[in-house]
Amino acid sequence: MQTGTSDEDFMRLALVEARAAGAQGEVPIGAVVVHEGEVVAVGSNLRETWRDPTAHAELIALQAASRRLGTWRLTECDLYVTLEPCPMCAGSIMLARIRRLVYGADDRKGGAVTSKLSLLEPGLWNHTPNITSGVLADDCANILKDFFRAVRERRTKL
Amino acid sequence: MQTGTSDEDFMRLALVEARAAGAQGEVPIGAVVVHEGEVVAVGSNLRETWRDPTAHAELIALQAASRRLGTWRLTECDLYVTLEPCPMCAGSIMLARIRRLVYGADDRKGGAVTSKLSLLEPGLWNHTPNITSGVLADDCANILKDFFRAVRERRTKL
């Protein structure tokens, strides 16, 4: 990545990960971890493929970033994810000491940042990230809507 | 495990995992997953060893149980853990649809079940586990106290 890469640019890369998940039948959610202006790890939702309840895009990306950087303290890293994190992922973002969280669409049913819970409120923990939401929100929401519409249509045809 | 195994018996196995973590310099927290009366997975805190912010005992045990049973839906599984889960782990317990959560010591600073947050309250999510706390609570708390006391003593000597 070049200097001057914008939040939208990184979110487009998270969307690439989300689409890759959708192409293999997973709910399309994607994430990237950025360190010093470069993507150091990516993740996409792989719950069904891995048969693993914890295989969310954010968790996979944080684990990969830790392996790559050789530390669990991701204090200089920013996480971009297409959907507002769930409680597990919000917790992992706090534990990893992520500097900045940028997400696309709100998750009204399960979002743990602002929608259903506010797990990352400043002051609640020793460390909470700076947060930016709504980046490419329509694109991030639309791939989910399209995915679930296609699932419903397939079910109707059965 | 034989039929009639008690919560205390399974918590003793979680304590074995906790001690194993402590022996390698990790904060001593351990967990086991029980399915049909048998331990199908174990986990211990390995954050420093793996350099992974998500390497908590519960998450590792749930991931191992999913691999072993071939499904992310651990609806017939019970999780035993020596310390009250953090937000990440409480979230993963909900996502895995764990039937019953049994923990030992309360975590007043970071516990996400009753102490600091109540992330697993009935009705908050589609699925929440039945919860039992305080099983071998003193043993579970004491290995943590002993661990941190030893850390302080080593620091004083430096």
PDB file of C-alpha atoms in Angstrom:
ATOM      1  CA  MET A   1       0.000   0.000   0.000  1.00  0.00           C
ATOM      2  CA  GLN A   2       1.186   3.486  -0.764  1.00  0.00           C
ATOM      3  CA  THR A   3       1.089   6.398   1.641  1.00  0.00           C
ATOM      4  CA  GLY A   4      -2.210   8.180   1.309  1.00  0.00           C
ATOM      5  CA  THR A   5      -4.229   5.009   1.097  1.00  0.00           C
ATOM      6  CA  SER A   6      -7.678   5.879   2.385  1.00  0.00           C
ATOM      7  CA  ASP A   7     -10.124   4.089   4.652  1.00  0.00           C
ATOM      8  CA  GLU A   8     -12.192   3.377   1.555  1.00  0.00           C
ATOM      9  CA  ASP A   9      -9.227   1.692  -0.139  1.00  0.00           C
ATOM     10  CA  PHE A  10      -8.653  -0.635   2.799  1.00  0.00           C
ATOM     11  CA  MET A  11     -12.367  -1.331   3.110  1.00  0.00           C
ATOM     12  CA  ARG A  12     -12.396  -2.351  -0.566  1.00  0.00           C
ATOM     13  CA  LEU A  13      -9.792  -4.968   0.315  1.00  0.00           C
ATOM     14  CA  ALA A  14     -11.974  -6.172   3.191  1.00  0.00           C
ATOM     15  CA  LEU A  15     -14.831  -6.403   0.684  1.00  0.00           C
ATOM     16  CA  VAL A  16     -12.671  -8.598  -1.555  1.00  0.00           C
ATOM     17  CA  GLU A  17     -12.267 -10.960   1.425  1.00  0.00           C
ATOM     18  CA  ALA A  18     -15.993 -10.832   2.096  1.00  0.00           C
ATOM     19  CA  ARG A  19     -16.817 -11.751  -1.518  1.00  0.00           C
ATOM     20  CA  ALA A  20     -14.328 -14.617  -1.402  1.00  0.00           C
ATOM     21  CA  ALA A  21     -16.182 -15.973   1.646  1.00  0.00           C
ATOM     22  CA  GLY A  22     -19.540 -15.578  -0.075  1.00  0.00           C
ATOM     23  CA  ALA A  23     -18.273 -17.435  -3.139  1.00  0.00           C
ATOM     24  CA  GLN A  24     -17.758 -20.520  -0.987  1.00  0.00           C
ATOM     25  CA  GLY A  25     -21.135 -20.302   0.683  1.00  0.00           C
ATOM     26  CA  GLU A  26     -20.062 -18.431   3.809  1.00  0.00           C
ATOM     27  CA  VAL A  27     -21.872 -15.324   5.053  1.00  0.00           C
ATOM     28  CA  PRO A  28     -19.775 -12.669   3.248  1.00  0.00           C
ATOM     29  CA  ILE A  29     -17.828 -10.757   5.871  1.00  0.00           C
ATOM     30  CA  GLY A  30     -14.198  -9.744   5.419  1.00  0.00           C
ATOM     31  CA  ALA A  31     -11.431  -8.022   7.353  1.00  0.00           C
ATOM     32  CA  VAL A  32      -7.905  -6.730   6.887  1.00  0.00           C
ATOM     33  CA  VAL A  33      -5.281  -5.641   9.419  1.00  0.00           C
ATOM     34  CA  VAL A  34      -3.148  -2.630   8.464  1.00  0.00           C
ATOM     35  CA  HIS A  35       0.256  -1.890   9.996  1.00  0.00           C
ATOM     36  CA  GLU A  36       2.302   1.138   8.958  1.00  0.00           C
ATOM     37  CA  GLY A  37       0.143   1.651   5.914  1.00  0.00           C
ATOM     38  CA  GLU A  38       0.390  -1.937   4.695  1.00  0.00           C
ATOM     39  CA  VAL A  39      -2.008  -4.853   4.880  1.00  0.00           C
ATOM     40  CA  VAL A  40      -0.292  -7.454   7.087  1.00  0.00           C
ATOM     41  CA  ALA A  41      -3.178  -9.901   7.440  1.00  0.00           C
ATOM     42  CA  VAL A  42      -6.583 -10.693   5.994  1.00  0.00           C
ATOM     43  CA  GLY A  43      -9.512 -12.751   7.205  1.00  0.00           C
ATOM     44  CA  SER A  44     -12.910 -13.840   6.045  1.00  0.00           C
ATOM     45  CA  ASN A  45     -15.769 -15.620   7.706  1.00  0.00           C
ATOM     46  CA  LEU A  46     -15.094 -19.368   7.495  1.00  0.00           C
ATOM     47  CA  ARG A  47     -17.435 -20.762  10.104  1.00  0.00           C
ATOM     48  CA  GLU A  48     -19.017 -23.407   7.900  1.00  0.00           C
ATOM     49  CA  THR A  49     -15.843 -24.366   6.014  1.00  0.00           C
ATOM     50  CA  TRP A  50     -13.780 -24.768   9.167  1.00  0.00           C
ATOM     51  CA  ARG A  51     -16.772 -25.957  11.246  1.00  0.00           C
ATOM     52  CA  ASP A  52     -15.491 -23.551  13.870  1.00  0.00           C
ATOM     53  CA  PRO A  53     -17.778 -21.186  15.823  1.00  0.00           C
ATOM     54  CA  THR A  54     -14.895 -18.739  16.308  1.00  0.00           C
ATOM     55  CA  ALA A  55     -13.886 -18.508  12.625  1.00  0.00           C
ATOM     56  CA  HIS A  56     -15.059 -14.920  12.143  1.00  0.00           C
ATOM     57  CA  ALA A  57     -13.205 -12.600   9.766  1.00  0.00           C
ATOM     58  CA  GLU A  58     -11.872 -10.355  12.525  1.00  0.00           C
ATOM     59  CA  LEU A  59     -10.556 -13.159  14.725  1.00  0.00           C
ATOM     60  CA  ILE A  60      -8.811 -14.873  11.810  1.00  0.00           C
ATOM     61  CA  ALA A  61      -7.246 -11.579  10.710  1.00  0.00           C
ATOM     62  CA  LEU A  62      -6.041 -10.743  14.235  1.00  0.00           C
ATOM     63  CA  GLN A  63      -4.544 -14.219  14.688  1.00  0.00           C
ATOM     64  CA  ALA A  64      -2.765 -13.942  11.333  1.00  0.00           C
ATOM     65  CA  ALA A  65      -1.462 -10.457  12.124  1.00  0.00           C
ATOM     66  CA  SER A  66      -0.085 -11.669  15.463  1.00  0.00           C
ATOM     67  CA  ARG A  67       1.704 -14.566  13.781  1.00  0.00           C
ATOM     68  CA  ARG A  68       3.112 -12.245  11.116  1.00  0.00           C
ATOM     69  CA  LEU A  69       4.283  -9.555  13.546  1.00  0.00           C
ATOM     70  CA  GLY A  70       5.382 -11.969  16.287  1.00  0.00           C
ATOM     71  CA  THR A  71       3.417 -10.327  19.087  1.00  0.00           C
ATOM     72  CA  TRP A  72      -0.071 -10.365  20.581  1.00  0.00           C
ATOM     73  CA  ARG A  73       0.142  -6.609  21.165  1.00  0.00           C
ATOM     74  CA  LEU A  74      -1.177  -5.082  17.935  1.00  0.00           C
ATOM     75  CA  THR A  75      -0.936  -1.550  19.301  1.00  0.00           C
ATOM     76  CA  GLU A  76       0.168  -0.062  15.976  1.00  0.00           C
ATOM     77  CA  CYS A  77      -2.407  -1.937  13.917  1.00  0.00           C
ATOM     78  CA  ASP A  78      -5.772  -0.898  12.510  1.00  0.00           C
ATOM     79  CA  LEU A  79      -8.554  -3.361  11.735  1.00  0.00           C
ATOM     80  CA  TYR A  80     -10.947  -2.868   8.825  1.00  0.00           C
ATOM     81  CA  VAL A  81     -14.036  -5.071   8.728  1.00  0.00           C
ATOM     82  CA  THR A  82     -17.125  -4.962   6.539  1.00  0.00           C
ATOM     83  CA  LEU A  83     -19.635  -5.530   9.377  1.00  0.00           C
ATOM     84  CA  GLU A  84     -19.868  -4.215  12.922  1.00  0.00           C
ATOM     85  CA  PRO A  85     -18.117  -6.762  15.183  1.00  0.00           C
ATOM     86  CA  CYS A  86     -20.003  -9.233  17.401  1.00  0.00           C
ATOM     87  CA  PRO A  87     -19.220  -9.507  21.155  1.00  0.00           C
ATOM     88  CA  MET A  88     -16.506 -12.126  20.609  1.00  0.00           C
ATOM     89  CA  CYS A  89     -14.767 -10.049  17.961  1.00  0.00           C
ATOM     90  CA  ALA A  90     -15.160  -6.769  19.857  1.00  0.00           C
ATOM     91  CA  GLY A  91     -13.557  -8.512  22.819  1.00  0.00           C
ATOM     92  CA  SER A  92     -10.676  -9.784  20.698  1.00  0.00           C
ATOM     93  CA  ILE A  93     -10.090  -6.280  19.311  1.00  0.00           C
ATOM     94  CA  MET A  94      -9.802  -4.991  22.875  1.00  0.00           C
ATOM     95  CA  LEU A  95      -7.478  -7.826  23.912  1.00  0.00           C
ATOM     96  CA  ALA A  96      -5.230  -7.278  20.875  1.00  0.00           C
ATOM     97  CA  ARG A  97      -5.005  -3.550  21.702  1.00  0.00           C
ATOM     98  CA  ILE A  98      -5.944  -2.613  18.153  1.00  0.00           C
ATOM     99  CA  ARG A  99      -5.316   1.102  17.630  1.00  0.00           C
ATOM    100  CA  ARG A 100      -8.203   1.839  15.334  1.00  0.00           C
ATOM    101  CA  LEU A 101     -11.317  -0.078  14.304  1.00  0.00           C
ATOM    102  CA  VAL A 102     -12.969   0.855  11.003  1.00  0.00           C
ATOM    103  CA  TYR A 103     -16.146  -0.927   9.984  1.00  0.00           C
ATOM    104  CA  GLY A 104     -18.676  -0.668   7.221  1.00  0.00           C
ATOM    105  CA  ALA A 105     -22.259  -1.702   7.904  1.00  0.00           C
ATOM    106  CA  ASP A 106     -24.000  -1.667  11.260  1.00  0.00           C
ATOM    107  CA  ASP A 107     -25.268  -4.989  12.603  1.00  0.00           C
ATOM    108  CA  ARG A 108     -28.511  -4.080  14.289  1.00  0.00           C
ATOM    109  CA  LYS A 109     -29.165  -7.588  15.619  1.00  0.00           C
ATOM    110  CA  GLY A 110     -25.747  -8.500  16.954  1.00  0.00           C
ATOM    111  CA  GLY A 111     -23.386  -5.535  16.752  1.00  0.00           C
ATOM    112  CA  ALA A 112     -21.357  -5.079  19.931  1.00  0.00           C
ATOM    113  CA  VAL A 113     -19.854  -1.664  19.176  1.00  0.00           C
ATOM    114  CA  THR A 114     -22.911   0.588  19.004  1.00  0.00           C
ATOM    115  CA  SER A 115     -25.968  -1.310  17.724  1.00  0.00           C
ATOM    116  CA  LYS A 116     -26.865  -3.863  20.403  1.00  0.00           C
ATOM    117  CA  LEU A 117     -24.051  -3.374  22.913  1.00  0.00           C
ATOM    118  CA  SER A 118     -21.266  -0.835  23.444  1.00  0.00           C
ATOM    119  CA  LEU A 119     -18.385  -3.097  24.452  1.00  0.00           C
ATOM    120  CA  LEU A 120     -15.660  -0.760  23.221  1.00  0.00           C
ATOM    121  CA  GLU A 121     -16.739   2.412  25.005  1.00  0.00           C
ATOM    122  CA  PRO A 122     -13.781   4.557  26.052  1.00  0.00           C
ATOM    123  CA  GLY A 123     -12.901   3.948  29.691  1.00  0.00           C
ATOM    124  CA  LEU A 124     -14.585   0.552  29.948  1.00  0.00           C
ATOM    125  CA  TRP A 125     -11.269  -1.304  29.570  1.00  0.00           C
ATOM    126  CA  ASN A 126      -7.601  -0.436  29.885  1.00  0.00           C
ATOM    127  CA  HIS A 127      -7.507  -0.229  26.139  1.00  0.00           C
ATOM    128  CA  THR A 128     -10.198   0.611  23.615  1.00  0.00           C
ATOM    129  CA  PRO A 129      -9.631   1.505  19.950  1.00  0.00           C
ATOM    130  CA  ASN A 130     -10.564   4.640  18.105  1.00  0.00           C
ATOM    131  CA  ILE A 131     -13.616   3.802  16.032  1.00  0.00           C
ATOM    132  CA  THR A 132     -14.840   4.883  12.606  1.00  0.00           C
ATOM    133  CA  SER A 133     -18.046   3.366  11.207  1.00  0.00           C
ATOM    134  CA  GLY A 134     -20.050   3.656   8.010  1.00  0.00           C
ATOM    135  CA  VAL A 135     -17.118   3.353   5.565  1.00  0.00           C
ATOM    136  CA  LEU A 136     -18.569   1.984   2.302  1.00  0.00           C
ATOM    137  CA  ALA A 137     -21.549   1.015   4.445  1.00  0.00           C
ATOM    138  CA  ASP A 138     -23.901   0.447   1.490  1.00  0.00           C
ATOM    139  CA  ASP A 139     -21.477  -1.861  -0.318  1.00  0.00           C
ATOM    140  CA  CYS A 140     -20.807  -3.780   2.911  1.00  0.00           C
ATOM    141  CA  ALA A 141     -24.529  -4.150   3.651  1.00  0.00           C
ATOM    142  CA  ASN A 142     -25.513  -4.981   0.068  1.00  0.00           C
ATOM    143  CA  ILE A 143     -23.275  -8.027  -0.274  1.00  0.00           C
ATOM    144  CA  LEU A 144     -24.941  -9.424   2.839  1.00  0.00           C
ATOM    145  CA  LYS A 145     -28.437  -8.619   1.542  1.00  0.00           C
ATOM    146  CA  ASP A 146     -27.630 -10.209  -1.823  1.00  0.00           C
ATOM    147  CA  PHE A 147     -26.232 -13.298  -0.123  1.00  0.00           C
ATOM    148  CA  PHE A 148     -29.275 -13.859   2.069  1.00  0.00           C
ATOM    149  CA  ARG A 149     -31.664 -13.132  -0.825  1.00  0.00           C
ATOM    150  CA  ALA A 150     -29.902 -15.825  -2.866  1.00  0.00           C
ATOM    151  CA  VAL A 151     -30.142 -18.265   0.058  1.00  0.00           C
ATOM    152  CA  ARG A 152     -33.891 -17.616   0.338  1.00  0.00           C
ATOM    153  CA  GLU A 153     -34.377 -18.070  -3.398  1.00  0.00           C
ATOM    154  CA  ARG A 154     -32.546 -21.381  -3.374  1.00  0.00           C
ATOM    155  CA  ARG A 155     -34.715 -22.560  -0.471  1.00  0.00           C
ATOM    156  CA  THR A 156     -37.898 -21.515  -2.294  1.00  0.00           C
ATOM    157  CA  LYS A 157     -36.891 -23.578  -5.324  1.00  0.00           C
ATOM    158  CA  LEU A 158     -36.292 -26.739  -3.290  1.00  0.00           C
TER     159      LEU A 158
ATOM    160  CA  MET B   1     -15.101 -40.262  32.251  1.00  0.00           C
ATOM    161  CA  GLN B   2     -17.643 -42.443  34.017  1.00  0.00           C
ATOM    162  CA  THR B   3     -21.267 -41.590  34.522  1.00  0.00           C
ATOM    163  CA  GLY B   4     -21.700 -39.680  37.735  1.00  0.00           C
ATOM    164  CA  THR B   5     -18.694 -37.469  37.192  1.00  0.00           C
ATOM    165  CA  SER B   6     -19.351 -34.270  39.076  1.00  0.00           C
ATOM    166  CA  ASP B   7     -18.764 -30.604  38.275  1.00  0.00           C
ATOM    167  CA  GLU B   8     -15.884 -30.709  40.743  1.00  0.00           C
ATOM    168  CA  ASP B   9     -14.260 -33.604  38.888  1.00  0.00           C
ATOM    169  CA  PHE B  10     -14.355 -31.752  35.562  1.00  0.00           C
ATOM    170  CA  MET B  11     -13.158 -28.543  37.205  1.00  0.00           C
ATOM    171  CA  ARG B  12     -10.183 -30.476  38.595  1.00  0.00           C
ATOM    172  CA  LEU B  13      -9.277 -31.352  35.008  1.00  0.00           C
ATOM    173  CA  ALA B  14      -9.569 -27.680  34.042  1.00  0.00           C
ATOM    174  CA  LEU B  15      -7.234 -26.920  36.971  1.00  0.00           C
ATOM    175  CA  VAL B  16      -4.714 -29.406  35.559  1.00  0.00           C
ATOM    176  CA  GLU B  17      -4.769 -27.398  32.323  1.00  0.00           C
ATOM    177  CA  ALA B  18      -4.400 -24.161  34.259  1.00  0.00           C
ATOM    178  CA  ARG B  19      -1.359 -25.474  36.134  1.00  0.00           C
ATOM    179  CA  ALA B  20       0.206 -26.646  32.881  1.00  0.00           C
ATOM    180  CA  ALA B  21      -0.144 -23.096  31.541  1.00  0.00           C
ATOM    181  CA  GLY B  22       1.366 -21.634  34.701  1.00  0.00           C
ATOM    182  CA  ALA B  23       4.313 -24.007  34.488  1.00  0.00           C
ATOM    183  CA  GLN B  24       5.289 -22.413  31.187  1.00  0.00           C
ATOM    184  CA  GLY B  25       4.900 -18.855  32.436  1.00  0.00           C
ATOM    185  CA  GLU B  26       1.358 -18.257  31.229  1.00  0.00           C
ATOM    186  CA  VAL B  27      -1.362 -16.841  33.479  1.00  0.00           C
ATOM    187  CA  PRO B  28      -2.809 -20.142  34.788  1.00  0.00           C
ATOM    188  CA  ILE B  29      -6.293 -20.509  33.363  1.00  0.00           C
ATOM    189  CA  GLY B  30      -7.637 -23.799  32.037  1.00  0.00           C
ATOM    190  CA  ALA B  31     -10.759 -25.173  30.391  1.00  0.00           C
ATOM    191  CA  VAL B  32     -12.293 -28.463  29.300  1.00  0.00           C
ATOM    192  CA  VAL B  33     -15.243 -29.226  27.024  1.00  0.00           C
ATOM    193  CA  VAL B  34     -17.471 -32.118  28.043  1.00  0.00           C
ATOM    194  CA  HIS B  35     -19.745 -34.014  25.641  1.00  0.00           C
ATOM    195  CA  GLU B  36     -21.931 -36.911  26.779  1.00  0.00           C
ATOM    196  CA  GLY B  37     -20.005 -37.178  30.019  1.00  0.00           C
ATOM    197  CA  GLU B  38     -16.575 -37.251  28.383  1.00  0.00           C
ATOM    198  CA  VAL B  39     -13.889 -34.627  27.979  1.00  0.00           C
ATOM    199  CA  VAL B  40     -13.601 -34.037  24.218  1.00  0.00           C
ATOM    200  CA  ALA B  41     -11.267 -31.031  24.289  1.00  0.00           C
ATOM    201  CA  VAL B  42      -9.014 -29.099  26.622  1.00  0.00           C
ATOM    202  CA  GLY B  43      -7.483 -25.644  26.493  1.00  0.00           C
ATOM    203  CA  SER B  44      -5.160 -23.479  28.501  1.00  0.00           C
ATOM    204  CA  ASN B  45      -4.114 -19.868  28.247  1.00  0.00           C
ATOM    205  CA  LEU B  46      -1.260 -19.658  25.717  1.00  0.00           C
ATOM    206  CA  ARG B  47      -1.198 -15.956  24.888  1.00  0.00           C
ATOM    207  CA  GLU B  48       2.523 -15.463  25.426  1.00  0.00           C
ATOM    208  CA  THR B  49       3.637 -18.807  23.990  1.00  0.00           C
ATOM    209  CA  TRP B  50       1.594 -18.419  20.821  1.00  0.00           C
ATOM    210  CA  ARG B  51       1.959 -14.619  20.776  1.00  0.00           C
ATOM    211  CA  ASP B  52      -1.746 -14.593  20.038  1.00  0.00           C
ATOM    212  CA  PRO B  53      -4.197 -12.214  21.774  1.00  0.00           C
ATOM    213  CA  THR B  54      -7.038 -14.699  21.227  1.00  0.00           C
ATOM    214  CA  ALA B  55      -5.253 -17.717  22.758  1.00  0.00           C
ATOM    215  CA  HIS B  56      -7.463 -17.944  25.842  1.00  0.00           C
ATOM    216  CA  ALA B  57      -8.256 -21.323  27.409  1.00  0.00           C
ATOM    217  CA  GLU B  58     -11.942 -21.209  26.472  1.00  0.00           C
ATOM    218  CA  LEU B  59     -11.394 -20.256  22.825  1.00  0.00           C
ATOM    219  CA  ILE B  60      -8.748 -22.941  22.347  1.00  0.00           C
ATOM    220  CA  ALA B  61     -10.987 -25.565  23.966  1.00  0.00           C
ATOM    221  CA  LEU B  62     -13.999 -24.593  21.843  1.00  0.00           C
ATOM    222  CA  GLN B  63     -11.941 -24.666  18.645  1.00  0.00           C
ATOM    223  CA  ALA B  64     -10.565 -28.096  19.552  1.00  0.00           C
ATOM    224  CA  ALA B  65     -14.030 -29.429  20.431  1.00  0.00           C
ATOM    225  CA  SER B  66     -15.397 -28.223  17.090  1.00  0.00           C
ATOM    226  CA  ARG B  67     -12.595 -29.936  15.205  1.00  0.00           C
ATOM    227  CA  ARG B  68     -13.110 -33.141  17.170  1.00  0.00           C
ATOM    228  CA  LEU B  69     -16.896 -33.216  16.774  1.00  0.00           C
ATOM    229  CA  GLY B  70     -16.904 -31.862  13.201  1.00  0.00           C
ATOM    230  CA  THR B  71     -19.390 -29.074  13.846  1.00  0.00           C
ATOM    231  CA  TRP B  72     -19.443 -25.497  15.094  1.00  0.00           C
ATOM    232  CA  ARG B  73     -22.725 -26.171  16.886  1.00  0.00           C
ATOM    233  CA  LEU B  74     -21.687 -27.431  20.319  1.00  0.00           C
ATOM    234  CA  THR B  75     -25.281 -27.621  21.549  1.00  0.00           C
ATOM    235  CA  GLU B  76     -24.693 -30.804  23.552  1.00  0.00           C
ATOM    236  CA  CYS B  77     -21.431 -29.610  25.091  1.00  0.00           C
ATOM    237  CA  ASP B  78     -20.619 -28.100  28.480  1.00  0.00           C
ATOM    238  CA  LEU B  79     -17.615 -25.851  29.086  1.00  0.00           C
ATOM    239  CA  TYR B  80     -15.715 -25.868  32.380  1.00  0.00           C
ATOM    240  CA  VAL B  81     -13.242 -23.038  32.954  1.00  0.00           C
ATOM    241  CA  THR B  82     -11.312 -22.001  36.039  1.00  0.00           C
ATOM    242  CA  LEU B  83     -11.982 -18.241  35.682  1.00  0.00           C
ATOM    243  CA  GLU B  84     -15.057 -16.244  34.688  1.00  0.00           C
ATOM    244  CA  PRO B  85     -14.828 -15.665  30.911  1.00  0.00           C
ATOM    245  CA  CYS B  86     -13.835 -12.321  29.375  1.00  0.00           C
ATOM    246  CA  PRO B  87     -16.027 -10.628  26.724  1.00  0.00           C
ATOM    247  CA  MET B  88     -14.317 -12.439  23.837  1.00  0.00           C
ATOM    248  CA  CYS B  89     -14.734 -15.827  25.462  1.00  0.00           C
ATOM    249  CA  ALA B  90     -18.293 -15.150  26.631  1.00  0.00           C
ATOM    250  CA  GLY B  91     -19.095 -14.207  23.031  1.00  0.00           C
ATOM    251  CA  SER B  92     -17.520 -17.399  21.703  1.00  0.00           C
ATOM    252  CA  ILE B  93     -19.522 -19.497  24.195  1.00  0.00           C
ATOM    253  CA  MET B  94     -22.697 -17.894  22.878  1.00  0.00           C
ATOM    254  CA  LEU B  95     -21.669 -18.400  19.237  1.00  0.00           C
ATOM    255  CA  ALA B  96     -20.803 -22.066  19.855  1.00  0.00           C
ATOM    256  CA  ARG B  97     -24.216 -22.593  21.493  1.00  0.00           C
ATOM    257  CA  ILE B  98     -22.617 -24.204  24.522  1.00  0.00           C
ATOM    258  CA  ARG B  99     -25.319 -25.860  26.633  1.00  0.00           C
ATOM    259  CA  ARG B 100     -23.845 -25.183  30.035  1.00  0.00           C
ATOM    260  CA  LEU B 101     -21.030 -22.959  31.312  1.00  0.00           C
ATOM    261  CA  VAL B 102     -19.405 -23.876  34.626  1.00  0.00           C
ATOM    262  CA  TYR B 103     -16.698 -21.620  35.998  1.00  0.00           C
ATOM    263  CA  GLY B 104     -14.654 -21.383  39.161  1.00  0.00           C
ATOM    264  CA  ALA B 105     -13.438 -17.994  40.308  1.00  0.00           C
ATOM    265  CA  ASP B 106     -15.073 -14.653  39.569  1.00  0.00           C
ATOM    266  CA  ASP B 107     -13.019 -12.108  37.605  1.00  0.00           C
ATOM    267  CA  ARG B 108     -13.971  -8.811  39.191  1.00  0.00           C
ATOM    268  CA  LYS B 109     -11.918  -6.716  36.767  1.00  0.00           C
ATOM    269  CA  GLY B 110     -12.801  -8.350  33.479  1.00  0.00           C
ATOM    270  CA  GLY B 111     -15.501 -10.961  33.933  1.00  0.00           C
ATOM    271  CA  ALA B 112     -18.210 -10.747  31.287  1.00  0.00           C
ATOM    272  CA  VAL B 113     -20.740 -13.126  32.831  1.00  0.00           C
ATOM    273  CA  THR B 114     -21.665 -11.381  36.096  1.00  0.00           C
ATOM    274  CA  SER B 115     -18.728  -9.375  37.472  1.00  0.00           C
ATOM    275  CA  LYS B 116     -18.161  -6.498  35.049  1.00  0.00           C
ATOM    276  CA  LEU B 117     -20.676  -7.271  32.295  1.00  0.00           C
ATOM    277  CA  SER B 118     -23.587  -9.675  31.873  1.00  0.00           C
ATOM    278  CA  LEU B 119     -23.105 -10.772  28.273  1.00  0.00           C
ATOM    279  CA  LEU B 120     -24.811 -14.130  28.686  1.00  0.00           C
ATOM    280  CA  GLU B 121     -28.059 -12.987  30.272  1.00  0.00           C
ATOM    281  CA  PRO B 122     -31.021 -15.128  29.226  1.00  0.00           C
ATOM    282  CA  GLY B 123     -32.919 -13.491  26.372  1.00  0.00           C
ATOM    283  CA  LEU B 124     -30.082 -11.260  25.209  1.00  0.00           C
ATOM    284  CA  TRP B 125     -29.185 -13.618  22.336  1.00  0.00           C
ATOM    285  CA  ASN B 126     -30.900 -16.462  20.503  1.00  0.00           C
ATOM    286  CA  HIS B 127     -28.849 -18.809  22.578  1.00  0.00           C
ATOM    287  CA  THR B 128     -27.370 -18.434  26.047  1.00  0.00           C
ATOM    288  CA  PRO B 129     -26.006 -21.253  28.216  1.00  0.00           C
ATOM    289  CA  ASN B 130     -27.103 -22.370  31.640  1.00  0.00           C
ATOM    290  CA  ILE B 131     -24.513 -21.057  34.065  1.00  0.00           C
ATOM    291  CA  THR B 132     -23.025 -22.415  37.292  1.00  0.00           C
ATOM    292  CA  SER B 133     -20.288 -20.431  39.041  1.00  0.00           C
ATOM    293  CA  GLY B 134     -18.143 -20.881  42.119  1.00  0.00           C
ATOM    294  CA  VAL B 135     -17.124 -24.509  41.507  1.00  0.00           C
ATOM    295  CA  LEU B 136     -13.780 -25.030  43.327  1.00  0.00           C
ATOM    296  CA  ALA B 137     -13.630 -21.240  43.380  1.00  0.00           C
ATOM    297  CA  ASP B 138     -10.891 -21.052  46.018  1.00  0.00           C
ATOM    298  CA  ASP B 139      -8.597 -23.459  44.168  1.00  0.00           C
ATOM    299  CA  CYS B 140      -9.203 -21.613  40.900  1.00  0.00           C
ATOM    300  CA  ALA B 141      -8.497 -18.222  42.489  1.00  0.00           C
ATOM    301  CA  ASN B 142      -5.508 -19.409  44.494  1.00  0.00           C
ATOM    302  CA  ILE B 143      -3.466 -20.640  41.538  1.00  0.00           C
ATOM    303  CA  LEU B 144      -3.869 -17.170  40.027  1.00  0.00           C
ATOM    304  CA  LYS B 145      -2.905 -15.449  43.277  1.00  0.00           C
ATOM    305  CA  ASP B 146       0.133 -17.707  43.675  1.00  0.00           C
ATOM    306  CA  PHE B 147       1.163 -17.064  40.081  1.00  0.00           C
ATOM    307  CA  PHE B 148       1.006 -13.289  40.395  1.00  0.00           C
ATOM    308  CA  ARG B 149       2.699 -13.341  43.787  1.00  0.00           C
ATOM    309  CA  ALA B 150       5.608 -15.295  42.260  1.00  0.00           C
ATOM    310  CA  VAL B 151       5.792 -12.800  39.373  1.00  0.00           C
ATOM    311  CA  ARG B 152       5.981  -9.888  41.835  1.00  0.00           C
ATOM    312  CA  GLU B 153       8.658 -11.653  43.878  1.00  0.00           C
ATOM    313  CA  ARG B 154      10.774 -12.272  40.784  1.00  0.00           C
ATOM    314  CA  ARG B 155      10.447  -8.604  39.829  1.00  0.00           C
ATOM    315  CA  THR B 156      11.477  -7.485  43.337  1.00  0.00           C
ATOM    316  CA  LYS B 157      14.626  -9.587  43.125  1.00  0.00           C
ATOM    317  CA  LEU B 158      15.669  -8.114  39.769  1.00  0.00           C
TER     318      LEU B 158
END
